[in-house]
mmCIF file of C-alpha atoms in Angstrom:
data_model
loop_
_atom_site.group_PDB
_atom_site.id
_atom_site.type_symbol
_atom_site.label_atom_id
_atom_site.label_comp_id
_atom_site.label_asym_id
_atom_site.label_seq_id
_atom_site.Cartn_x
_atom_site.Cartn_y
_atom_site.Cartn_z
ATOM 1 C CA PHE A 210 -9.083 -5.217 65.211
ATOM 2 C CA LEU A 211 -7.575 -8.688 64.939
ATOM 3 C CA PRO A 212 -7.793 -10.702 68.150
ATOM 4 C CA LEU A 213 -6.280 -14.135 68.576
ATOM 5 C CA SER A 214 -8.030 -16.814 66.583
ATOM 6 C CA PRO A 215 -10.547 -18.841 68.605
ATOM 7 C CA SER A 216 -8.278 -21.863 68.097
ATOM 8 C CA THR A 217 -5.554 -20.083 70.063
ATOM 9 C CA THR A 218 -7.679 -20.422 73.175
ATOM 10 C CA SER A 219 -9.698 -23.474 72.262
ATOM 11 C CA ASN A 220 -8.913 -25.268 75.525
ATOM 12 C CA VAL A 221 -9.245 -22.247 77.755
ATOM 13 C CA THR A 222 -12.466 -21.220 79.417
ATOM 14 C CA SER A 223 -13.379 -17.677 80.430
ATOM 15 C CA THR A 224 -12.161 -16.126 77.191
ATOM 16 C CA PRO A 225 -14.214 -13.826 74.981
ATOM 17 C CA SER A 226 -15.697 -14.518 71.607
ATOM 18 C CA SER A 227 -13.715 -13.130 68.688
ATOM 19 C CA ILE A 228 -14.439 -9.662 67.362
ATOM 20 C CA LEU A 229 -13.232 -8.845 63.861
ATOM 21 C CA THR A 230 -13.296 -5.404 62.302
ATOM 22 C CA GLU A 231 -11.093 -4.472 59.364
ATOM 23 C CA GLU A 232 -10.534 -0.979 58.063
ATOM 24 C CA GLY A 233 -8.942 -0.109 54.747
ATOM 25 C CA LEU A 234 -5.228 0.460 55.179
ATOM 26 C CA ASP A 235 -5.439 3.737 53.283
ATOM 27 C CA ALA A 236 -6.992 5.314 56.364
ATOM 28 C CA TYR A 237 -3.673 4.819 58.127
ATOM 29 C CA GLY A 238 -1.434 6.015 55.329
ATOM 30 C CA LEU A 239 -1.811 9.733 55.934
ATOM 31 C CA GLU A 240 -1.449 11.809 59.060
ATOM 32 C CA ALA A 241 -4.615 13.648 58.144
ATOM 33 C CA ALA A 242 -6.538 10.420 58.568
ATOM 34 C CA TYR A 243 -5.747 10.267 62.284
ATOM 35 C CA THR A 244 -8.334 12.692 63.554
ATOM 36 C CA GLU A 245 -11.750 12.382 65.101
ATOM 37 C CA ASP A 246 -13.102 13.751 61.821
ATOM 38 C CA SER A 247 -11.669 10.822 59.865
ATOM 39 C CA TRP A 248 -14.664 8.689 58.984
ATOM 40 C CA GLY A 249 -12.691 5.465 58.549
ATOM 41 C CA VAL A 250 -10.744 5.642 61.810
ATOM 42 C CA ALA A 251 -13.760 6.775 63.820
ATOM 43 C CA VAL A 252 -16.000 4.011 62.470
ATOM 44 C CA ALA A 253 -13.346 1.345 63.023
ATOM 45 C CA TYR A 254 -12.926 2.275 66.677
ATOM 46 C CA SER A 255 -16.676 2.715 67.176
ATOM 47 C CA ASP A 256 -17.287 -0.811 65.858
ATOM 48 C CA ILE A 257 -14.805 -2.245 68.335
ATOM 49 C CA GLU A 258 -16.132 -0.326 71.312
ATOM 50 C CA ARG A 259 -19.747 -1.251 70.556
ATOM 51 C CA ALA A 260 -18.809 -4.909 70.011
ATOM 52 C CA PHE A 261 -16.928 -4.948 73.320
ATOM 53 C CA ASP A 262 -19.875 -3.385 75.153
ATOM 54 C CA TYR A 263 -22.252 -5.918 73.618
ATOM 55 C CA TYR A 264 -20.009 -8.815 74.582
ATOM 56 C CA MET A 265 -19.677 -7.595 78.167
ATOM 57 C CA GLU A 266 -23.415 -7.066 78.543
ATOM 58 C CA TYR A 267 -24.728 -10.215 76.883
ATOM 59 C CA HIS A 268 -21.987 -12.848 76.807
ATOM 60 C CA ASN A 269 -19.309 -12.291 79.436
ATOM 61 C CA SER A 270 -21.372 -13.282 82.508
ATOM 62 C CA GLY A 271 -18.803 -11.857 84.908
ATOM 63 C CA ARG A 272 -15.894 -13.991 83.674
ATOM 64 C CA PRO A 273 -12.242 -12.921 83.333
ATOM 65 C CA PHE A 274 -11.340 -11.690 79.852
ATOM 66 C CA PHE A 275 -8.367 -10.792 77.650
ATOM 67 C CA ILE A 276 -7.848 -8.139 75.008
ATOM 68 C CA ALA A 277 -5.755 -9.355 72.070
ATOM 69 C CA SER A 278 -4.921 -7.377 68.949
ATOM 70 C CA HIS A 279 -2.386 -6.804 66.201
ATOM 71 C CA SER A 280 -1.138 -3.852 64.166
ATOM 72 C CA GLN A 281 -3.780 -1.123 63.784
ATOM 73 C CA GLY A 282 -6.000 -3.207 66.040
ATOM 74 C CA SER A 283 -3.533 -2.603 68.853
ATOM 75 C CA LEU A 284 -3.835 1.137 68.342
ATOM 76 C CA HIS A 285 -7.603 0.869 68.783
ATOM 77 C CA ALA A 286 -7.246 -1.594 71.659
ATOM 78 C CA GLN A 287 -5.198 0.900 73.672
ATOM 79 C CA ARG A 288 -8.002 3.421 73.311
ATOM 80 C CA LEU A 289 -10.568 0.795 74.302
ATOM 81 C CA ILE A 290 -8.629 -0.063 77.460
ATOM 82 C CA TYR A 291 -8.483 3.608 78.417
ATOM 83 C CA ASN A 292 -12.197 4.140 77.806
ATOM 84 C CA ARG A 293 -13.575 0.911 79.239
ATOM 85 C CA ILE A 294 -11.087 -0.824 81.557
ATOM 86 C CA ALA A 295 -8.239 1.170 83.121
ATOM 87 C CA GLY A 296 -9.228 2.681 86.467
ATOM 88 C CA LYS A 297 -12.743 1.283 86.150
ATOM 89 C CA GLU A 298 -14.722 -1.601 87.649
ATOM 90 C CA LEU A 299 -13.886 -3.915 84.743
ATOM 91 C CA THR A 300 -10.267 -3.927 85.908
ATOM 92 C CA ASN A 301 -11.295 -6.661 88.337
ATOM 93 C CA GLN A 302 -12.188 -8.996 85.435
ATOM 94 C CA PHE A 303 -9.375 -7.940 83.122
ATOM 95 C CA VAL A 304 -6.580 -10.533 82.875
ATOM 96 C CA ALA A 305 -4.166 -9.037 80.336
ATOM 97 C CA ALA A 306 -3.892 -7.317 76.966
ATOM 98 C CA TYR A 307 -1.675 -8.577 74.140
ATOM 99 C CA LEU A 308 -1.194 -5.340 72.168
ATOM 100 C CA ILE A 309 1.046 -6.768 69.470
ATOM 101 C CA GLY A 310 2.508 -5.049 66.441
ATOM 102 C CA TYR A 311 1.929 -1.364 67.317
ATOM 103 C CA ILE A 312 3.938 0.959 69.523
ATOM 104 C CA VAL A 313 2.946 1.330 73.188
ATOM 105 C CA PRO A 314 5.148 4.219 74.407
ATOM 106 C CA LEU A 315 6.141 4.009 78.052
ATOM 107 C CA LYS A 316 5.769 7.772 78.426
ATOM 108 C CA HIS A 317 2.000 7.427 77.921
ATOM 109 C CA PHE A 318 1.568 4.283 80.033
ATOM 110 C CA ASP A 319 0.324 5.880 83.260
ATOM 111 C CA LEU A 320 -2.089 8.086 81.356
ATOM 112 C CA LEU A 321 -3.703 5.352 79.276
ATOM 113 C CA PHE A 322 -3.393 2.367 81.616
ATOM 114 C CA ALA A 323 -4.047 3.716 85.103
ATOM 115 C CA GLY A 324 -3.882 0.948 87.709
ATOM 116 C CA LEU A 325 -2.512 -1.626 85.234
ATOM 117 C CA LYS A 326 0.982 -3.126 85.037
ATOM 118 C CA ASN A 327 3.667 -3.301 82.389
ATOM 119 C CA SER A 328 3.919 -7.095 82.420
ATOM 120 C CA ASN A 329 7.209 -8.603 83.580
ATOM 121 C CA SER A 330 6.363 -12.266 84.137
ATOM 122 C CA SER A 331 4.440 -15.099 82.535
ATOM 123 C CA ASN A 332 1.586 -15.027 85.023
ATOM 124 C CA ASP A 333 0.997 -11.476 86.204
ATOM 125 C CA THR A 334 -2.503 -10.129 85.629
ATOM 126 C CA GLN A 335 -4.152 -6.782 84.982
ATOM 127 C CA SER A 336 -1.143 -6.261 82.744
ATOM 128 C CA ILE A 337 -0.125 -4.930 79.339
ATOM 129 C CA ILE A 338 1.993 -6.988 76.927
ATOM 130 C CA SER A 339 3.404 -5.889 73.583
ATOM 131 C CA TRP A 340 6.108 -6.545 71.029
ATOM 132 C CA GLY A 341 7.084 -5.884 67.451
ATOM 133 C CA ALA A 342 9.434 -8.285 65.680
ATOM 134 C CA GLY A 343 12.400 -7.909 63.361
ATOM 135 C CA VAL A 344 15.425 -9.911 62.316
ATOM 136 C CA GLU A 345 18.654 -9.451 64.254
ATOM 137 C CA GLY A 346 19.888 -5.890 63.747
ATOM 138 C CA PHE A 347 16.625 -4.560 62.272
ATOM 139 C CA THR A 348 16.047 -0.858 62.984
ATOM 140 C CA ARG A 349 13.545 1.784 61.936
ATOM 141 C CA PRO A 350 15.093 5.084 63.118
ATOM 142 C CA ARG A 351 13.159 7.329 60.750
ATOM 143 C CA ALA A 352 9.781 5.633 61.125
ATOM 144 C CA HIS A 353 6.883 7.316 62.894
ATOM 145 C CA ALA A 354 3.363 6.219 63.770
ATOM 146 C CA MET A 355 0.243 8.167 64.564
ATOM 147 C CA TYR A 356 -0.873 7.607 68.139
ATOM 148 C CA TRP A 357 -4.076 8.286 70.023
ATOM 149 C CA THR A 358 -4.149 10.125 73.362
ATOM 150 C CA PRO A 359 -7.247 11.388 75.184
ATOM 151 C CA ASP A 360 -6.476 14.952 74.119
ATOM 152 C CA GLU A 361 -5.329 14.531 70.527
ATOM 153 C CA TRP A 362 -3.720 12.410 67.846
ATOM 154 C CA ILE A 363 0.055 12.817 67.881
ATOM 155 C CA ARG A 364 2.976 11.659 65.758
ATOM 156 C CA GLU A 365 5.323 9.350 67.675
ATOM 157 C CA PRO A 366 8.735 7.933 66.707
ATOM 158 C CA MET A 367 8.681 4.158 66.534
ATOM 159 C CA GLU A 368 12.101 3.919 68.160
ATOM 160 C CA GLN A 369 11.680 5.106 71.757
ATOM 161 C CA PRO A 370 11.168 3.324 75.117
ATOM 162 C CA LEU A 371 8.211 1.008 74.523
ATOM 163 C CA VAL A 372 6.319 -1.710 76.323
ATOM 164 C CA CYS A 373 8.061 -4.814 74.996
ATOM 165 C CA GLN A 374 8.217 -8.380 76.300
ATOM 166 C CA ASN A 375 10.007 -11.416 74.950
ATOM 167 C CA PRO A 376 7.188 -13.895 74.221
ATOM 168 C CA ILE A 377 9.431 -16.813 75.115
ATOM 169 C CA THR A 378 10.314 -15.603 78.634
ATOM 170 C CA TRP A 379 7.531 -13.009 79.082
ATOM 171 C CA ASN A 380 9.934 -10.478 80.550
ATOM 172 C CA SER A 381 12.079 -7.644 79.193
ATOM 173 C CA SER A 382 15.509 -9.245 79.403
ATOM 174 C CA SER A 383 17.966 -8.357 76.649
ATOM 175 C CA ASP A 384 19.587 -11.825 76.796
ATOM 176 C CA TRP A 385 19.248 -14.164 73.829
ATOM 177 C CA VAL A 386 16.821 -16.981 74.608
ATOM 178 C CA THR A 387 16.646 -20.187 72.592
ATOM 179 C CA ASN A 388 13.250 -21.379 71.488
ATOM 180 C CA THR A 389 12.245 -24.521 73.398
ATOM 181 C CA ASN A 390 9.000 -26.466 73.114
ATOM 182 C CA GLN A 391 7.616 -23.746 70.870
ATOM 183 C CA ILE A 392 5.449 -24.201 67.799
ATOM 184 C CA SER A 393 5.220 -21.626 65.048
ATOM 185 C CA ILE A 394 2.591 -21.623 62.323
ATOM 186 C CA ARG A 395 2.200 -20.328 58.813
ATOM 187 C CA LEU A 396 -0.965 -19.266 57.067
ATOM 188 C CA LYS A 397 -1.999 -20.895 53.805
ATOM 189 C CA SER A 398 -4.418 -19.445 51.299
ATOM 190 C CA SER A 399 -6.034 -21.190 48.373
ATOM 191 C CA GLU A 400 -6.007 -17.903 46.446
ATOM 192 C CA ILE A 401 -3.132 -15.430 46.270
ATOM 193 C CA LYS A 402 -5.780 -12.729 45.886
ATOM 194 C CA ALA A 403 -6.488 -13.115 49.602
ATOM 195 C CA LEU A 404 -3.290 -11.119 50.195
ATOM 196 C CA ASP A 405 -4.410 -8.170 48.069
ATOM 197 C CA TYR A 406 -4.943 -5.269 50.483
ATOM 198 C CA TYR A 407 -6.651 -3.210 47.786
ATOM 199 C CA ALA A 408 -9.179 -5.814 46.686
ATOM 200 C CA ILE A 409 -12.770 -4.629 46.535
ATOM 201 C CA GLN A 410 -14.298 -8.076 46.134
ATOM 202 C CA HIS A 411 -14.130 -11.140 48.355
ATOM 203 C CA ALA A 412 -11.450 -13.544 47.143
ATOM 204 C CA GLN A 413 -13.473 -16.603 48.232
ATOM 205 C CA SER A 414 -10.182 -17.992 49.506
ATOM 206 C CA LYS A 415 -9.877 -20.798 52.003
ATOM 207 C CA ILE A 416 -7.464 -19.884 54.783
ATOM 208 C CA SER A 417 -5.770 -22.567 56.853
ATOM 209 C CA ILE A 418 -2.789 -22.894 59.176
ATOM 210 C CA GLU A 419 -0.053 -25.448 59.484
ATOM 211 C CA TYR A 420 2.959 -25.918 61.735
ATOM 212 C CA THR A 421 6.348 -24.911 60.378
ATOM 213 C CA ASP A 422 8.818 -27.700 59.678
ATOM 214 C CA VAL A 423 11.668 -25.689 61.180
ATOM 215 C CA THR A 424 11.274 -24.337 64.724
ATOM 216 C CA GLU A 425 14.758 -23.300 65.881
ATOM 217 C CA MET A 426 15.191 -19.595 66.663
ATOM 218 C CA GLU A 427 16.581 -17.241 69.280
ATOM 219 C CA VAL A 428 14.842 -14.147 70.624
ATOM 220 C CA ARG A 429 15.815 -11.131 72.700
ATOM 221 C CA ILE A 430 14.750 -7.551 73.408
ATOM 222 C CA SER A 431 16.795 -5.307 71.149
ATOM 223 C CA PRO A 432 18.314 -1.917 72.051
ATOM 224 C CA ASN A 433 15.600 -0.209 69.983
ATOM 225 C CA HIS A 434 12.805 -1.696 72.133
ATOM 226 C CA MET A 435 11.654 -4.423 69.743
ATOM 227 C CA ILE A 436 12.249 -8.148 69.774
ATOM 228 C CA GLU A 437 14.937 -9.317 67.381
ATOM 229 C CA LEU A 438 15.209 -12.869 66.157
ATOM 230 C CA ARG A 439 17.779 -15.132 64.539
ATOM 231 C CA GLY A 440 18.181 -18.805 63.660
ATOM 232 C CA PRO A 441 17.077 -21.314 60.984
ATOM 233 C CA LEU A 442 13.364 -20.488 61.213
ATOM 234 C CA ILE A 443 14.044 -16.762 60.896
ATOM 235 C CA ASP A 444 16.338 -17.363 57.928
ATOM 236 C CA LYS A 445 13.364 -18.907 56.131
ATOM 237 C CA VAL A 446 10.739 -16.413 57.276
ATOM 238 C CA SER A 447 12.860 -13.344 56.558
ATOM 239 C CA LYS A 448 12.755 -14.133 52.847
ATOM 240 C CA LEU A 449 9.097 -13.093 52.986
ATOM 241 C CA SER A 450 9.771 -9.901 54.933
ATOM 242 C CA VAL A 451 10.577 -6.365 53.819
ATOM 243 C CA ASN A 452 14.086 -5.377 54.901
ATOM 244 C CA GLY A 453 13.918 -7.699 57.896
ATOM 245 C CA ASP A 454 10.674 -6.327 59.337
ATOM 246 C CA LEU A 455 8.773 -9.354 60.719
ATOM 247 C CA HIS A 456 5.558 -7.457 61.438
ATOM 248 C CA ASN A 457 3.444 -9.952 59.505
ATOM 249 C CA PHE A 458 4.831 -12.773 61.658
ATOM 250 C CA ASP A 459 4.484 -11.152 65.100
ATOM 251 C CA ILE A 460 1.898 -13.724 66.181
ATOM 252 C CA GLN A 461 2.600 -16.699 63.917
ATOM 253 C CA LEU A 462 6.136 -17.145 65.237
ATOM 254 C CA PHE A 463 4.870 -17.447 68.828
ATOM 255 C CA TRP A 464 1.660 -19.410 68.318
ATOM 256 C CA LYS A 465 2.155 -22.032 71.014
ATOM 257 C CA ALA A 466 3.853 -19.605 73.399
ATOM 258 C CA ILE A 467 0.800 -17.336 73.339
ATOM 259 C CA ARG A 468 -1.626 -20.221 73.816
ATOM 260 C CA ASN A 469 0.311 -21.528 76.800
ATOM 261 C CA ASN A 470 0.672 -18.081 78.318
ATOM 262 C CA ILE A 471 -3.066 -17.483 78.256
ATOM 263 C CA LYS A 472 -3.503 -20.653 80.317
ATOM 264 C CA ASP A 473 -0.754 -19.587 82.738
ATOM 265 C CA ARG A 474 -2.323 -16.205 83.360
ATOM 266 C CA ILE A 475 -5.785 -17.662 83.895
ATOM 267 C CA ALA A 476 -4.357 -20.192 86.341
ATOM 268 C CA SER A 477 -2.849 -17.375 88.399
ATOM 269 C CA ILE A 478 -6.157 -15.606 88.983
#
């Protein structure tokens, strides 16, 4: 579960401490892994739920809070919202969830997020926000993802109606929007081994961030319910992607936009 870095919300009060739990990616590589009997998946979610409960009991002190996650973390975060927030007393403290980089099918929205909203503005609250990024024209018609529901794990196509907002406008418009007053970041590592998903030893790498020199890009909601991007910044970033899939840059490309949006949503409470 990878929430926003503390520096994302460094000037914002009433935000939770970071919770970090990583599970080996192999647990997500096979359909058989997505069951309650899968040790890796069950432990990963259990860690997150227990950490959330501990935070709420000992550190939250009745303040508003966000849920923020990426990739497999967003799969677990949807389950956490169902079990701990949606339709429950904590809804009153819940500001919004940024469930980035994993599908959030609209057909399951009412079941998993009872009483919450599919966000359609920059300042609505008790709302769900999500996106997955690709270069202009990127599609994944044959891709599927395993998905948790209260009754069972199911296999869902990745191209279907999904919760998806443009993180520049914070709505679901399909119009191209030019990046303005936006800052993107890139991660730097002192050791390339830090990027080895199969490493069994700590790389002892120093991770840092820096602003990108190029910032120009355009963004819109694509017909396949993702955000698609184009422009000079995307031309540079796409060289590091696989077939135009910008999954690894879902958050980095919108660093300042996310920080500002957190402040906007808190101000609207």
